[in-house]
């Protein structure tokens, strides 16, 4: 959405939260982890995004708000995309250990084929077996 890889997922979580239907397991991390990486890259706060989503009906309206208020280059968006999907970076032992903890929390500690955040989300959301 407007070149932001995590934005649609984040908007969906906010909408579910506002409707009281966000799965309990996501509540403690709403606005954290992947959401926080997007928020930092975009330069906005979680509270600000909740209010933007609360004040809109469609994702297109949120996208238009982002286009109007968040001015990042294609290169900045690409760097964010790579950081999101390719996490953990090769050679970063601390990030690798953190990722293994996240895999375990998702019940995927046994999955050697889940090597990065993109894989983790694809399996979790049913796009990969």
Short mmCIF file of N, CA, C and O in Angstrom, two decimals:
data_model
loop_
_atom_site.label_atom_id
_atom_site.label_comp_id
_atom_site.label_asym_id
_atom_site.label_seq_id
_atom_site.Cartn_x
_atom_site.Cartn_y
_atom_site.Cartn_z
N UNK A 1 0.85 -1.17 0.00
CA UNK A 1 0.00 0.00 0.00
C UNK A 1 0.89 1.23 0.00
O UNK A 1 1.62 1.46 0.97
N UNK A 2 0.87 1.96 -1.08
CA UNK A 2 1.71 3.15 -1.27
C UNK A 2 3.18 2.83 -1.05
O UNK A 2 3.94 3.67 -0.58
N UNK A 3 3.59 1.59 -1.36
CA UNK A 3 4.98 1.19 -1.23
C UNK A 3 5.38 0.72 0.16
O UNK A 3 6.54 0.40 0.39
N UNK A 4 4.42 0.65 1.09
CA UNK A 4 4.71 0.21 2.46
C UNK A 4 4.25 -1.23 2.63
O UNK A 4 3.06 -1.54 2.62
N UNK A 5 5.21 -2.13 2.84
CA UNK A 5 4.92 -3.56 2.90
C UNK A 5 4.05 -3.95 4.09
O UNK A 5 3.22 -4.83 3.98
N UNK A 6 4.18 -3.35 5.23
CA UNK A 6 3.46 -3.77 6.44
C UNK A 6 2.16 -3.02 6.66
O UNK A 6 1.32 -3.45 7.46
N UNK A 7 1.96 -1.93 5.98
CA UNK A 7 0.81 -1.07 6.25
C UNK A 7 -0.54 -1.78 6.16
O UNK A 7 -1.36 -1.62 7.08
N UNK A 8 -0.84 -2.57 5.15
CA UNK A 8 -2.16 -3.22 5.12
C UNK A 8 -2.42 -4.12 6.32
O UNK A 8 -3.51 -4.12 6.90
N UNK A 9 -1.42 -4.89 6.72
CA UNK A 9 -1.57 -5.78 7.89
C UNK A 9 -1.82 -4.95 9.15
O UNK A 9 -2.68 -5.29 9.98
N UNK A 10 -1.08 -3.87 9.31
CA UNK A 10 -1.23 -3.01 10.47
C UNK A 10 -2.62 -2.38 10.52
O UNK A 10 -3.28 -2.37 11.56
N UNK A 11 -3.10 -1.90 9.40
CA UNK A 11 -4.45 -1.32 9.34
C UNK A 11 -5.49 -2.37 9.72
O UNK A 11 -6.42 -2.09 10.49
N UNK A 12 -5.34 -3.58 9.19
CA UNK A 12 -6.29 -4.66 9.53
C UNK A 12 -6.31 -4.91 11.03
O UNK A 12 -7.39 -5.08 11.62
N UNK A 13 -5.14 -4.95 11.64
CA UNK A 13 -5.09 -5.18 13.09
C UNK A 13 -5.76 -4.04 13.85
O UNK A 13 -6.48 -4.28 14.82
N UNK A 14 -5.53 -2.81 13.42
CA UNK A 14 -6.16 -1.67 14.09
C UNK A 14 -7.68 -1.75 13.94
O UNK A 14 -8.42 -1.56 14.91
N UNK A 15 -8.17 -2.05 12.75
CA UNK A 15 -9.63 -2.14 12.54
C UNK A 15 -10.23 -3.23 13.43
O UNK A 15 -11.29 -3.04 14.03
N UNK A 16 -9.57 -4.39 13.50
CA UNK A 16 -10.06 -5.46 14.37
C UNK A 16 -10.03 -5.03 15.83
O UNK A 16 -10.97 -5.31 16.58
N UNK A 17 -8.98 -4.35 16.24
CA UNK A 17 -8.88 -3.84 17.60
C UNK A 17 -10.03 -2.88 17.91
O UNK A 17 -10.69 -3.01 18.95
N UNK A 18 -10.27 -1.94 17.01
CA UNK A 18 -11.34 -0.95 17.22
C UNK A 18 -12.71 -1.61 17.29
O UNK A 18 -13.61 -1.12 17.98
N UNK A 19 -12.88 -2.72 16.58
CA UNK A 19 -14.16 -3.45 16.59
C UNK A 19 -14.24 -4.44 17.75
O UNK A 19 -15.25 -5.13 17.91
N UNK A 20 -13.17 -4.53 18.56
CA UNK A 20 -13.15 -5.48 19.66
C UNK A 20 -12.99 -6.92 19.21
O UNK A 20 -13.36 -7.84 19.93
N UNK A 21 -12.42 -7.12 18.01
CA UNK A 21 -12.31 -8.47 17.45
C UNK A 21 -10.87 -8.91 17.18
O UNK A 21 -10.66 -9.95 16.57
N UNK A 22 -9.89 -8.15 17.66
CA UNK A 22 -8.50 -8.55 17.46
C UNK A 22 -8.20 -9.72 18.39
O UNK A 22 -8.48 -9.67 19.59
N UNK A 23 -7.65 -10.78 17.83
CA UNK A 23 -7.30 -11.96 18.60
C UNK A 23 -6.45 -11.56 19.80
O UNK A 23 -5.53 -10.75 19.66
N UNK A 24 -6.75 -12.14 20.95
CA UNK A 24 -6.04 -11.81 22.20
C UNK A 24 -4.53 -11.88 22.08
O UNK A 24 -3.82 -11.09 22.69
N UNK A 25 -4.04 -12.85 21.31
CA UNK A 25 -2.59 -13.02 21.22
C UNK A 25 -1.90 -11.83 20.57
O UNK A 25 -0.71 -11.62 20.75
N UNK A 26 -2.64 -11.01 19.80
CA UNK A 26 -2.05 -9.85 19.14
C UNK A 26 -2.13 -8.58 19.99
O UNK A 26 -1.42 -7.62 19.72
N UNK A 27 -2.98 -8.57 21.00
CA UNK A 27 -3.18 -7.35 21.78
C UNK A 27 -1.91 -6.81 22.44
O UNK A 27 -1.65 -5.60 22.33
N UNK A 28 -1.10 -7.65 23.09
CA UNK A 28 0.08 -7.08 23.76
C UNK A 28 1.08 -6.45 22.79
O UNK A 28 1.86 -5.58 23.20
N UNK A 29 1.08 -6.86 21.55
CA UNK A 29 2.07 -6.37 20.59
C UNK A 29 1.51 -5.38 19.59
O UNK A 29 2.23 -4.97 18.68
N UNK A 30 0.25 -5.01 19.72
CA UNK A 30 -0.32 -4.03 18.80
C UNK A 30 0.44 -2.71 18.95
O UNK A 30 0.53 -2.16 20.05
N UNK A 31 1.03 -2.26 17.87
CA UNK A 31 1.86 -1.06 17.91
C UNK A 31 3.33 -1.37 18.21
O UNK A 31 4.16 -0.48 18.19
N UNK A 32 3.64 -2.64 18.46
CA UNK A 32 5.01 -3.07 18.76
C UNK A 32 5.54 -3.96 17.66
O UNK A 32 4.89 -4.17 16.64
N UNK A 33 6.70 -4.51 17.87
CA UNK A 33 7.37 -5.41 16.92
C UNK A 33 7.30 -4.88 15.50
O UNK A 33 7.79 -3.81 15.21
N UNK A 34 6.65 -5.61 14.60
CA UNK A 34 6.59 -5.20 13.18
C UNK A 34 5.87 -3.87 13.02
O UNK A 34 6.28 -3.04 12.20
N UNK A 35 4.81 -3.67 13.80
CA UNK A 35 4.10 -2.39 13.73
C UNK A 35 5.05 -1.25 14.08
O UNK A 35 5.08 -0.21 13.41
N UNK A 36 5.84 -1.44 15.13
CA UNK A 36 6.76 -0.40 15.58
C UNK A 36 7.83 -0.10 14.53
O UNK A 36 8.23 1.06 14.37
N UNK A 37 8.26 -1.13 13.80
CA UNK A 37 9.22 -0.89 12.72
C UNK A 37 8.61 -0.01 11.64
O UNK A 37 9.27 0.89 11.10
N UNK A 38 7.35 -0.27 11.29
CA UNK A 38 6.68 0.57 10.30
C UNK A 38 6.50 1.99 10.84
O UNK A 38 6.78 2.97 10.15
N UNK A 39 6.04 2.10 12.08
CA UNK A 39 5.82 3.41 12.68
C UNK A 39 7.10 4.25 12.69
O UNK A 39 7.08 5.43 12.35
N UNK A 40 8.21 3.61 13.05
CA UNK A 40 9.49 4.32 13.07
C UNK A 40 9.89 4.76 11.67
O UNK A 40 10.31 5.91 11.46
N UNK A 41 9.76 3.86 10.71
CA UNK A 41 10.13 4.19 9.33
C UNK A 41 9.26 5.32 8.77
O UNK A 41 9.73 6.18 8.05
N UNK A 42 7.98 5.31 9.14
CA UNK A 42 7.04 6.31 8.63
C UNK A 42 7.10 7.62 9.41
O UNK A 42 6.70 8.66 8.91
N UNK A 43 7.57 7.55 10.66
CA UNK A 43 7.67 8.76 11.47
C UNK A 43 6.36 9.20 12.09
O UNK A 43 6.13 10.39 12.26
N UNK A 44 5.52 8.23 12.43
CA UNK A 44 4.25 8.54 13.10
C UNK A 44 4.12 7.65 14.33
O UNK A 44 4.83 6.66 14.48
N UNK A 45 3.17 8.01 15.20
CA UNK A 45 2.97 7.22 16.42
C UNK A 45 1.82 6.23 16.22
O UNK A 45 0.96 6.40 15.35
N UNK A 46 1.82 5.21 17.06
CA UNK A 46 0.73 4.23 17.04
C UNK A 46 -0.60 4.93 17.32
O UNK A 46 -1.60 4.68 16.62
N UNK A 47 -0.61 5.79 18.31
CA UNK A 47 -1.85 6.50 18.66
C UNK A 47 -2.37 7.32 17.48
O UNK A 47 -3.58 7.37 17.24
N UNK A 48 -1.47 7.94 16.75
CA UNK A 48 -1.85 8.72 15.58
C UNK A 48 -2.50 7.81 14.53
O UNK A 48 -3.53 8.16 13.96
N UNK A 49 -1.89 6.64 14.29
CA UNK A 49 -2.45 5.73 13.28
C UNK A 49 -3.79 5.17 13.72
O UNK A 49 -4.69 4.99 12.88
N UNK A 50 -3.96 4.89 15.00
CA UNK A 50 -5.26 4.42 15.48
C UNK A 50 -6.33 5.47 15.19
O UNK A 50 -7.42 5.15 14.71
N UNK A 51 -6.01 6.73 15.42
CA UNK A 51 -6.98 7.81 15.17
C UNK A 51 -7.26 7.97 13.68
O UNK A 51 -8.40 8.22 13.28
N UNK A 52 -6.23 7.81 12.84
CA UNK A 52 -6.43 7.89 11.39
C UNK A 52 -7.38 6.79 10.95
O UNK A 52 -8.35 7.04 10.22
N UNK A 53 -7.13 5.56 11.40
CA UNK A 53 -7.98 4.43 11.00
C UNK A 53 -9.38 4.61 11.58
O UNK A 53 -10.37 4.35 10.88
N UNK A 54 -9.49 5.07 12.81
CA UNK A 54 -10.80 5.30 13.44
C UNK A 54 -11.63 6.30 12.62
O UNK A 54 -12.84 6.17 12.51
N UNK A 55 -10.96 7.26 12.02
CA UNK A 55 -11.65 8.32 11.29
C UNK A 55 -11.91 8.01 9.82
O UNK A 55 -12.33 8.88 9.07
N UNK A 56 -11.64 6.77 9.40
CA UNK A 56 -11.84 6.40 8.00
C UNK A 56 -12.73 5.17 7.89
O UNK A 56 -12.88 4.42 8.84
N UNK A 57 -13.27 5.00 6.71
CA UNK A 57 -14.09 3.82 6.44
C UNK A 57 -13.33 2.81 5.60
O UNK A 57 -13.40 1.61 5.84
N UNK A 58 -12.54 3.28 4.64
CA UNK A 58 -11.85 2.37 3.72
C UNK A 58 -10.34 2.45 3.88
O UNK A 58 -9.80 3.46 4.35
N UNK A 59 -9.68 1.39 3.45
CA UNK A 59 -8.23 1.40 3.44
C UNK A 59 -7.70 2.44 2.46
O UNK A 59 -6.63 3.00 2.66
N UNK A 60 -8.45 2.70 1.41
CA UNK A 60 -8.07 3.73 0.46
C UNK A 60 -7.97 5.10 1.11
O UNK A 60 -7.08 5.89 0.77
N UNK A 61 -8.85 5.39 2.05
CA UNK A 61 -8.78 6.65 2.77
C UNK A 61 -7.53 6.72 3.64
O UNK A 61 -6.89 7.77 3.73
N UNK A 62 -7.18 5.61 4.27
CA UNK A 62 -5.94 5.57 5.06
C UNK A 62 -4.75 5.77 4.14
O UNK A 62 -3.83 6.54 4.45
N UNK A 63 -4.76 5.10 3.01
CA UNK A 63 -3.67 5.24 2.05
C UNK A 63 -3.52 6.68 1.60
O UNK A 63 -2.41 7.21 1.49
N UNK A 64 -4.61 7.34 1.36
CA UNK A 64 -4.56 8.75 0.95
C UNK A 64 -3.98 9.61 2.06
O UNK A 64 -3.19 10.52 1.81
N UNK A 65 -4.34 9.32 3.31
CA UNK A 65 -3.77 10.04 4.44
C UNK A 65 -2.25 9.83 4.48
O UNK A 65 -1.49 10.78 4.67
N UNK A 66 -1.82 8.60 4.29
CA UNK A 66 -0.39 8.28 4.29
C UNK A 66 0.31 9.05 3.18
O UNK A 66 1.36 9.66 3.39
N UNK A 67 -0.26 9.03 1.98
CA UNK A 67 0.36 9.77 0.86
C UNK A 67 0.49 11.25 1.15
O UNK A 67 1.45 11.89 0.75
N UNK A 68 -0.49 11.80 1.85
CA UNK A 68 -0.51 13.23 2.14
C UNK A 68 0.42 13.62 3.29
O UNK A 68 1.03 14.68 3.26
N UNK A 69 0.55 12.74 4.29
CA UNK A 69 1.24 13.11 5.52
C UNK A 69 2.60 12.45 5.74
O UNK A 69 3.37 12.92 6.58
N UNK A 70 2.89 11.37 5.03
CA UNK A 70 4.16 10.68 5.22
C UNK A 70 4.95 10.77 3.92
O UNK A 70 4.57 10.19 2.91
N UNK A 71 6.03 11.51 3.97
CA UNK A 71 6.81 11.76 2.76
C UNK A 71 8.16 11.07 2.87
O UNK A 71 9.11 11.61 3.44
N UNK A 72 8.22 9.85 2.33
CA UNK A 72 9.46 9.07 2.32
C UNK A 72 9.77 8.71 0.88
O UNK A 72 8.89 8.54 0.04
N UNK A 73 11.05 8.59 0.59
CA UNK A 73 11.48 8.26 -0.77
C UNK A 73 11.24 6.77 -1.05
O UNK A 73 11.08 5.96 -0.14
N UNK A 74 11.27 6.43 -2.32
CA UNK A 74 11.15 5.02 -2.71
C UNK A 74 12.29 4.21 -2.10
O UNK A 74 12.08 3.06 -1.70
N UNK A 75 13.46 4.81 -1.98
CA UNK A 75 14.60 4.12 -1.38
C UNK A 75 14.37 3.84 0.10
O UNK A 75 14.71 2.77 0.61
N UNK A 76 13.80 4.80 0.81
CA UNK A 76 13.49 4.61 2.23
C UNK A 76 12.45 3.50 2.41
O UNK A 76 12.56 2.67 3.31
N UNK A 77 11.45 3.49 1.55
CA UNK A 77 10.43 2.45 1.61
C UNK A 77 11.02 1.08 1.28
O UNK A 77 10.68 0.07 1.92
N UNK A 78 11.92 1.04 0.31
CA UNK A 78 12.56 -0.23 -0.06
C UNK A 78 13.43 -0.74 1.08
O UNK A 78 13.46 -1.96 1.35
N UNK A 79 14.14 0.14 1.75
CA UNK A 79 14.96 -0.27 2.89
C UNK A 79 14.08 -0.84 4.00
O UNK A 79 14.42 -1.85 4.63
N UNK A 80 12.96 -0.19 4.24
CA UNK A 80 12.01 -0.71 5.25
C UNK A 80 11.49 -2.08 4.84
O UNK A 80 11.42 -2.99 5.65
N UNK A 81 11.12 -2.22 3.58
CA UNK A 81 10.60 -3.50 3.07
C UNK A 81 11.63 -4.61 3.29
O UNK A 81 11.30 -5.69 3.78
N UNK A 82 12.87 -4.34 2.94
CA UNK A 82 13.92 -5.35 3.11
C UNK A 82 14.11 -5.69 4.58
O UNK A 82 14.25 -6.86 4.94
N UNK A 83 14.11 -4.68 5.44
CA UNK A 83 14.27 -4.92 6.88
C UNK A 83 13.12 -5.75 7.44
O UNK A 83 13.33 -6.60 8.31
N UNK A 84 11.93 -5.52 6.94
CA UNK A 84 10.76 -6.27 7.41
C UNK A 84 10.78 -7.71 6.94
O UNK A 84 10.62 -8.63 7.73
N UNK A 85 10.96 -7.92 5.67
CA UNK A 85 10.83 -9.25 5.09
C UNK A 85 12.06 -10.10 5.35
O UNK A 85 11.94 -11.29 5.66
N UNK A 86 13.23 -9.51 5.26
CA UNK A 86 14.48 -10.27 5.37
C UNK A 86 14.99 -10.40 6.80
O UNK A 86 16.08 -10.92 7.01
N UNK A 87 14.23 -9.97 7.78
CA UNK A 87 14.65 -10.10 9.17
C UNK A 87 14.58 -11.57 9.57
O UNK A 87 13.61 -12.23 9.26
N UNK A 88 15.59 -12.10 10.22
CA UNK A 88 16.77 -11.46 10.79
C UNK A 88 17.91 -11.39 9.79
O UNK A 88 18.07 -12.30 8.98
N UNK A 89 18.71 -10.36 9.86
CA UNK A 89 19.83 -10.25 8.92
C UNK A 89 20.88 -11.33 9.18
O UNK A 89 21.12 -11.70 10.33
N UNK A 90 21.46 -11.81 8.11
CA UNK A 90 22.53 -12.80 8.22
C UNK A 90 23.68 -12.21 9.04
O UNK A 90 24.02 -11.04 8.90
N UNK A 91 24.25 -13.01 9.91
CA UNK A 91 25.38 -12.57 10.69
C UNK A 91 25.04 -11.81 11.96
O UNK A 91 25.94 -11.44 12.71
N UNK A 92 23.77 -11.55 12.22
CA UNK A 92 23.36 -10.85 13.43
C UNK A 92 22.84 -11.88 14.42
O UNK A 92 21.67 -12.27 14.39
N UNK A 93 23.72 -12.34 15.30
CA UNK A 93 23.38 -13.42 16.23
C UNK A 93 22.21 -13.06 17.15
O UNK A 93 21.34 -13.90 17.42
N UNK A 94 22.18 -11.82 17.63
CA UNK A 94 21.10 -11.41 18.52
C UNK A 94 19.76 -11.43 17.79
O UNK A 94 18.75 -11.89 18.33
N UNK A 95 19.75 -10.93 16.56
CA UNK A 95 18.50 -10.93 15.78
C UNK A 95 18.09 -12.36 15.44
O UNK A 95 16.90 -12.68 15.46
N UNK A 96 19.05 -13.22 15.14
CA UNK A 96 18.74 -14.62 14.85
C UNK A 96 18.11 -15.29 16.08
O UNK A 96 17.13 -16.01 15.95
N UNK A 97 18.67 -15.03 17.26
CA UNK A 97 18.13 -15.61 18.49
C UNK A 97 16.72 -15.10 18.76
O UNK A 97 15.82 -15.87 19.13
N UNK A 98 16.51 -13.80 18.56
CA UNK A 98 15.18 -13.22 18.75
C UNK A 98 14.18 -13.86 17.79
O UNK A 98 13.07 -14.21 18.17
N UNK A 99 14.59 -14.03 16.54
CA UNK A 99 13.71 -14.63 15.54
C UNK A 99 13.35 -16.06 15.93
O UNK A 99 12.20 -16.47 15.78
N UNK A 100 14.31 -16.81 16.43
CA UNK A 100 14.02 -18.18 16.86
C UNK A 100 13.02 -18.19 18.00
O UNK A 100 12.14 -19.07 18.06
N UNK A 101 13.08 -17.21 18.89
CA UNK A 101 12.10 -17.09 19.96
C UNK A 101 10.71 -16.80 19.39
O UNK A 101 9.71 -17.36 19.84
N UNK A 102 10.66 -15.91 18.39
CA UNK A 102 9.38 -15.58 17.76
C UNK A 102 8.81 -16.81 17.04
O UNK A 102 7.61 -17.08 17.11
N UNK A 103 9.66 -17.55 16.34
CA UNK A 103 9.21 -18.78 15.68
C UNK A 103 8.60 -19.74 16.70
O UNK A 103 7.54 -20.32 16.46
N UNK A 104 9.27 -19.90 17.83
CA UNK A 104 8.76 -20.79 18.88
C UNK A 104 7.41 -20.29 19.40
O UNK A 104 6.49 -21.10 19.62
N UNK A 105 7.27 -18.99 19.57
CA UNK A 105 6.00 -18.42 20.04
C UNK A 105 4.86 -18.70 19.06
O UNK A 105 3.71 -18.84 19.45
N UNK A 106 5.19 -18.79 17.78
CA UNK A 106 4.20 -19.10 16.75
C UNK A 106 4.02 -20.61 16.58
O UNK A 106 3.27 -21.05 15.72
N UNK A 107 4.74 -21.42 17.37
CA UNK A 107 4.65 -22.87 17.25
C UNK A 107 5.39 -23.41 16.05
O UNK A 107 5.06 -24.48 15.53
N UNK A 108 6.40 -22.71 15.59
CA UNK A 108 7.13 -23.10 14.38
C UNK A 108 8.61 -23.36 14.63
O UNK A 108 9.41 -23.35 13.70
N UNK A 109 8.99 -23.63 15.87
CA UNK A 109 10.40 -23.84 16.18
C UNK A 109 11.00 -24.97 15.35
O UNK A 109 12.18 -24.93 15.01
N UNK A 110 10.20 -25.94 14.97
CA UNK A 110 10.66 -27.10 14.21
C UNK A 110 10.80 -26.83 12.71
O UNK A 110 11.32 -27.67 11.98
N UNK A 111 10.35 -25.67 12.24
CA UNK A 111 10.32 -25.38 10.80
C UNK A 111 11.61 -24.76 10.32
O UNK A 111 11.81 -23.55 10.40
N UNK A 112 12.51 -25.59 9.77
CA UNK A 112 13.77 -25.09 9.22
C UNK A 112 13.55 -24.25 7.97
O UNK A 112 14.38 -23.43 7.61
N UNK A 113 12.40 -24.45 7.30
CA UNK A 113 12.10 -23.69 6.09
C UNK A 113 11.63 -22.27 6.39
O UNK A 113 11.56 -21.44 5.49
N UNK A 114 11.30 -21.96 7.63
CA UNK A 114 10.89 -20.61 8.02
C UNK A 114 12.16 -19.89 8.45
O UNK A 114 12.65 -20.06 9.56
N UNK A 115 12.68 -19.08 7.53
CA UNK A 115 13.99 -18.46 7.72
C UNK A 115 13.96 -16.97 7.97
O UNK A 115 14.97 -16.38 8.34
N UNK A 116 12.82 -16.33 7.73
CA UNK A 116 12.74 -14.89 7.92
C UNK A 116 11.29 -14.49 8.25
O UNK A 116 10.39 -15.32 8.23
N UNK A 117 11.10 -13.20 8.54
CA UNK A 117 9.78 -12.70 8.93
C UNK A 117 8.75 -12.94 7.82
O UNK A 117 7.61 -13.28 8.10
N UNK A 118 9.17 -12.80 6.59
CA UNK A 118 8.24 -13.04 5.48
C UNK A 118 7.72 -14.46 5.49
O UNK A 118 6.51 -14.70 5.35
N UNK A 119 8.62 -15.43 5.68
CA UNK A 119 8.21 -16.83 5.77
C UNK A 119 7.27 -17.06 6.95
O UNK A 119 6.25 -17.74 6.84
N UNK A 120 7.61 -16.48 8.09
CA UNK A 120 6.83 -16.65 9.31
C UNK A 120 5.39 -16.17 9.10
O UNK A 120 4.43 -16.87 9.42
N UNK A 121 5.25 -14.99 8.52
CA UNK A 121 3.91 -14.45 8.29
C UNK A 121 3.16 -15.25 7.23
O UNK A 121 1.95 -15.47 7.35
N UNK A 122 3.86 -15.70 6.20
CA UNK A 122 3.21 -16.49 5.16
C UNK A 122 2.65 -17.79 5.72
O UNK A 122 1.53 -18.19 5.39
N UNK A 123 3.40 -18.47 6.58
CA UNK A 123 2.90 -19.70 7.19
C UNK A 123 1.76 -19.38 8.16
O UNK A 123 0.71 -20.01 8.14
N UNK A 124 1.95 -18.36 8.99
CA UNK A 124 0.94 -18.00 9.98
C UNK A 124 -0.39 -17.62 9.34
O UNK A 124 -1.45 -17.93 9.88
N UNK A 125 -0.33 -16.98 8.20
CA UNK A 125 -1.56 -16.52 7.53
C UNK A 125 -2.04 -17.47 6.46
O UNK A 125 -2.96 -17.15 5.70
N UNK A 126 -1.43 -18.67 6.38
CA UNK A 126 -1.94 -19.71 5.48
C UNK A 126 -1.51 -19.61 4.03
O UNK A 126 -2.06 -20.33 3.19
N UNK A 127 -0.56 -18.75 3.70
CA UNK A 127 -0.11 -18.66 2.31
C UNK A 127 0.91 -19.75 1.98
O UNK A 127 1.14 -20.04 0.82
N UNK A 128 1.54 -20.32 3.00
CA UNK A 128 2.45 -21.46 2.86
C UNK A 128 2.00 -22.55 3.81
O UNK A 128 1.49 -22.25 4.89
N UNK A 129 2.20 -23.81 3.41
CA UNK A 129 1.78 -24.91 4.30
C UNK A 129 2.62 -24.97 5.57
O UNK A 129 3.69 -24.52 5.67
#
